[in-house]
């Protein structure tokens, strides 16, 4: 009796698992009505990107011979590879925390991911979180795709990872634009009530940002972004500004933001 031959064992093409993972993640995020049409456009865009990369590589000058100072090109390619790997790693980590598949996460979850998944310190994570090109929406969420795809931000993270650059905790004598804790509290205590719909000592997050920007303190954009990102939120999505003022939380964050201004320039 002749034994039946076992079915042919097919092997997945190299890189197929990564391609499928990226495709699945984007499909879940976009929720396309016509999956076939969306998939066609998705892979067409990917193919065009690959063509551009190949053309760029072909147009690049050949590396100099050994001993002729060719290390720069190798280091540059290594750096780009590191950035791409970091982008995928971050996107996957953010996506895993995004249970609702909205493409957004609360700012504290973005910060936690930066600390737990890419080993940044708290202040390094605050530097990334307060990047002027990133914004926190009225619900306290951030578009994590904007973070994981911006090359400047990714390179800054790599810089932190490779150099360990960080800030020293501000001393007790450090002021905020020449103001002490009490002076800053008193100044902002006059501003926030003008932005609250009712006298509850709470304001919506968007009004909280407007109040900071309208104050005479002249906070930097990084300071405003950091204070908003780190703001305490109630279940209604409001900021208990009086509590934050009484605890001098805004003062402490503003001092950190001042130190962060120099962190990325080292």
Coordinates of C-alpha atoms in Angstrom, one line a residue:
X1 CA 0.0 0.0 0.0
X2 CA 1.5 3.3 -1.1
X3 CA 1.7 6.0 1.7
X4 CA 0.3 9.4 0.9
X5 CA 2.9 12.1 0.6
X6 CA 2.8 14.8 3.3
X7 CA 1.6 18.2 2.1
X8 CA 4.3 20.6 1.0
X9 CA 5.4 22.8 3.8
X10 CA 5.3 26.4 2.6
X11 CA 7.5 29.0 4.3
X12 CA 6.5 32.6 4.8
X13 CA 8.5 35.1 2.8
X14 CA 11.1 37.0 4.7
X15 CA 9.6 40.0 6.5
X16 CA 6.0 38.8 5.9
X17 CA 5.1 38.7 9.6
X18 CA 6.2 42.3 10.1
X19 CA 4.3 43.5 6.9
X20 CA 1.1 41.7 8.2
X21 CA 1.5 43.2 11.6
X22 CA 1.8 46.7 10.3
X23 CA -1.1 46.2 7.9
X24 CA -3.3 44.8 10.7
X25 CA -2.5 47.6 13.0
X26 CA -3.3 50.3 10.4
X27 CA -6.5 48.6 9.4
X28 CA -7.7 48.4 13.0
X29 CA -6.9 52.1 13.5
X30 CA -8.5 53.3 10.2
X31 CA -11.5 51.0 10.3
X32 CA -12.0 51.2 6.5
X33 CA -15.5 50.7 5.1
X34 CA -14.2 49.0 2.0
X35 CA -11.3 46.8 3.1
X36 CA -10.3 45.7 -0.4
X37 CA -10.0 49.3 -1.7
X38 CA -8.2 50.5 1.4
X39 CA -5.8 47.6 1.3
X40 CA -5.0 48.3 -2.4
X41 CA -4.2 51.9 -1.6
X42 CA -2.2 50.9 1.5
X43 CA 0.1 48.5 -0.3
X44 CA 0.4 50.8 -3.3
X45 CA 1.7 53.6 -1.0
X46 CA 4.1 51.1 0.7
X47 CA 5.4 50.0 -2.7
X48 CA 5.9 53.6 -3.8
X49 CA 7.9 54.2 -0.5
X50 CA 10.1 51.2 -1.3
X51 CA 10.7 52.5 -4.8
X52 CA 11.8 55.9 -3.5
X53 CA 14.1 54.3 -0.9
X54 CA 15.7 52.2 -3.7
X55 CA 16.1 55.2 -6.0
X56 CA 17.7 57.2 -3.2
X57 CA 20.1 54.4 -2.4
X58 CA 21.0 54.0 -6.0
X59 CA 21.7 57.7 -6.4
X60 CA 23.9 57.8 -3.3
X61 CA 27.6 57.8 -3.9
X62 CA 29.5 54.6 -3.3
X63 CA 31.2 54.4 0.1
X64 CA 34.9 55.2 0.1
X65 CA 37.4 52.3 0.3
X66 CA 38.4 50.9 3.6
X67 CA 40.7 53.2 5.5
X68 CA 39.3 56.2 3.6
X69 CA 37.0 57.6 6.3
X70 CA 33.9 55.6 5.3
X71 CA 32.7 55.2 8.9
X72 CA 30.4 58.2 8.7
X73 CA 28.1 56.5 6.1
X74 CA 28.0 53.3 8.1
X75 CA 27.2 55.2 11.3
X76 CA 24.5 57.2 9.5
X77 CA 22.9 54.0 8.1
X78 CA 23.1 52.5 11.6
X79 CA 21.4 55.5 13.1
X80 CA 18.6 55.5 10.6
X81 CA 18.0 51.8 11.2
X82 CA 17.9 52.5 15.0
X83 CA 15.3 55.2 14.4
X84 CA 13.1 52.9 12.3
X85 CA 13.3 50.2 14.9
X86 CA 12.4 52.7 17.6
X87 CA 9.5 53.9 15.6
X88 CA 8.0 50.4 15.2
X89 CA 8.7 49.6 18.9
X90 CA 7.0 52.7 20.1
X91 CA 4.0 52.3 17.8
X92 CA 3.5 48.7 18.9
X93 CA 3.8 49.7 22.6
X94 CA 1.3 52.6 22.2
X95 CA -1.1 50.4 20.2
X96 CA -1.0 47.7 22.9
X97 CA -2.2 50.3 25.4
X98 CA -4.9 51.7 23.0
X99 CA -7.7 49.4 24.0
X100 CA -10.3 51.5 22.2
X101 CA -8.2 51.7 19.0
X102 CA -8.6 55.5 18.7
X103 CA -5.0 56.3 17.8
X104 CA -4.8 58.4 21.0
X105 CA -3.7 57.8 24.6
X106 CA -3.9 59.9 27.7
X107 CA -0.7 61.9 28.2
X108 CA 0.2 59.9 31.4
X109 CA 0.1 56.7 29.3
X110 CA 2.4 58.2 26.7
X111 CA 4.8 59.2 29.5
X112 CA 4.6 55.7 31.1
X113 CA 5.3 54.0 27.7
X114 CA 8.4 56.2 27.2
X115 CA 9.7 55.3 30.7
X116 CA 8.8 51.6 30.7
X117 CA 9.3 50.6 27.0
X118 CA 12.3 52.7 25.9
X119 CA 13.9 53.3 29.3
X120 CA 13.8 57.1 29.4
X121 CA 14.0 58.8 32.8
X122 CA 10.9 60.8 33.9
X123 CA 12.4 64.1 32.9
X124 CA 13.6 62.8 29.6
X125 CA 10.0 61.6 29.0
X126 CA 8.7 65.0 30.0
X127 CA 11.0 66.6 27.4
X128 CA 9.4 64.5 24.7
X129 CA 5.9 65.0 26.1
X130 CA 6.3 68.7 26.0
X131 CA 7.7 68.9 22.4
X132 CA 6.0 72.0 20.8
X133 CA 4.9 70.0 17.8
X134 CA 2.8 67.6 20.0
X135 CA -0.5 68.6 21.5
X136 CA -2.9 67.4 24.2
X137 CA -6.5 67.5 23.1
X138 CA -9.4 68.7 25.2
X139 CA -9.9 65.2 26.6
X140 CA -6.3 65.0 27.8
X141 CA -5.2 62.6 25.0
X142 CA -2.4 62.7 22.5
X143 CA -2.1 61.3 19.0
X144 CA 0.7 58.8 19.6
X145 CA 1.2 58.2 15.9
X146 CA 2.4 61.8 15.6
X147 CA 5.1 61.0 18.2
X148 CA 6.2 57.6 16.9
X149 CA 6.7 58.9 13.3
X150 CA 8.4 62.3 13.8
X151 CA 12.0 61.7 13.0
X152 CA 13.2 64.7 15.1
X153 CA 11.5 63.2 18.2
X154 CA 12.8 59.7 17.5
X155 CA 16.3 61.0 17.1
X156 CA 16.0 62.9 20.4
X157 CA 15.0 59.7 22.1
X158 CA 18.0 57.9 20.6
X159 CA 20.2 60.7 21.8
X160 CA 18.9 60.3 25.4
X161 CA 19.4 56.5 25.2
X162 CA 22.9 56.7 23.9
X163 CA 24.2 59.7 26.0
X164 CA 22.1 59.6 29.1
X165 CA 21.8 63.4 29.1
X166 CA 19.3 64.5 31.8
X167 CA 18.7 67.5 34.0
X168 CA 19.4 68.0 37.6
X169 CA 16.4 68.6 39.9
X170 CA 15.8 72.3 40.2
X171 CA 17.0 73.8 43.5
X172 CA 14.7 75.3 46.1
X173 CA 15.9 78.7 45.1
X174 CA 14.9 78.4 41.5
X175 CA 12.2 80.9 40.5
X176 CA 9.8 80.9 37.6
X177 CA 10.3 84.1 35.6
X178 CA 11.4 85.8 38.8
X179 CA 8.3 84.6 40.8
X180 CA 8.3 82.6 44.0
X181 CA 5.8 79.8 44.6
X182 CA 3.4 82.1 46.4
X183 CA 3.7 84.9 43.8
X184 CA 3.0 82.5 40.9
X185 CA 0.1 81.0 42.7
X186 CA -1.4 84.5 43.4
X187 CA -0.9 85.6 39.8
X188 CA -2.6 82.6 38.3
X189 CA -5.4 82.6 40.9
X190 CA -6.5 85.9 39.3
X191 CA -6.4 84.4 35.8
X192 CA -8.1 81.0 36.1
X193 CA -11.5 82.3 37.4
X194 CA -11.9 84.3 34.2
X195 CA -11.9 81.0 32.2
X196 CA -14.2 78.9 34.3
X197 CA -17.9 78.6 33.3
X198 CA -19.0 78.4 36.9
X199 CA -17.4 79.1 40.2
X200 CA -16.2 75.6 41.0
X201 CA -12.4 76.0 41.0
X202 CA -12.4 73.6 38.0
X203 CA -11.9 74.4 34.4
X204 CA -12.0 72.3 31.2
X205 CA -8.6 71.3 30.0
X206 CA -8.8 73.6 26.9
X207 CA -9.7 76.6 29.2
X208 CA -6.8 75.6 31.5
X209 CA -4.4 75.9 28.5
X210 CA -5.9 79.2 27.5
X211 CA -5.5 80.6 31.0
X212 CA -1.8 79.7 31.1
X213 CA -1.2 81.3 27.7
X214 CA -3.1 84.4 28.7
X215 CA -1.3 84.9 31.9
X216 CA 1.3 87.6 32.4
X217 CA 3.9 85.0 33.4
X218 CA 4.8 84.4 29.7
X219 CA 5.2 80.7 29.9
X220 CA 7.1 79.1 27.0
X221 CA 5.3 76.8 24.7
X222 CA 7.2 73.9 26.2
X223 CA 6.1 74.9 29.7
X224 CA 2.5 75.2 28.7
X225 CA 2.6 71.8 27.0
X226 CA 4.2 70.2 30.0
X227 CA 1.8 71.7 32.5
X228 CA -1.2 70.7 30.4
X229 CA 0.1 67.2 29.8
X230 CA 0.8 66.6 33.5
X231 CA -2.4 68.3 34.7
X232 CA -4.7 66.5 37.1
X233 CA -8.0 65.6 35.5
X234 CA -11.3 64.7 37.2
X235 CA -13.7 62.1 35.9
X236 CA -15.4 65.0 33.9
X237 CA -12.2 65.9 32.2
X238 CA -11.8 69.1 34.2
X239 CA -8.7 70.5 35.9
X240 CA -8.9 71.3 39.6
X241 CA -6.8 74.4 39.2
X242 CA -7.1 75.6 42.8
X243 CA -5.8 72.3 44.1
X244 CA -2.9 72.4 41.7
X245 CA -2.1 76.0 42.7
X246 CA -2.3 75.3 46.4
X247 CA 0.0 72.3 46.0
X248 CA 2.4 74.4 43.9
X249 CA 2.2 71.8 41.2
X250 CA 2.2 74.3 38.4
X251 CA 5.2 76.1 39.9
X252 CA 7.2 72.8 40.0
X253 CA 6.3 71.8 36.5
X254 CA 7.2 75.3 35.2
X255 CA 10.6 75.0 36.9
X256 CA 11.2 71.6 35.3
X257 CA 10.2 73.0 31.9
X258 CA 12.8 75.8 32.3
X259 CA 15.5 73.2 32.8
X260 CA 14.2 71.1 29.9
X261 CA 14.7 74.0 27.5
X262 CA 18.4 73.3 27.6
X263 CA 18.2 69.5 27.8
X264 CA 17.8 68.9 24.0
X265 CA 20.6 71.4 23.1
X266 CA 23.4 69.5 24.7

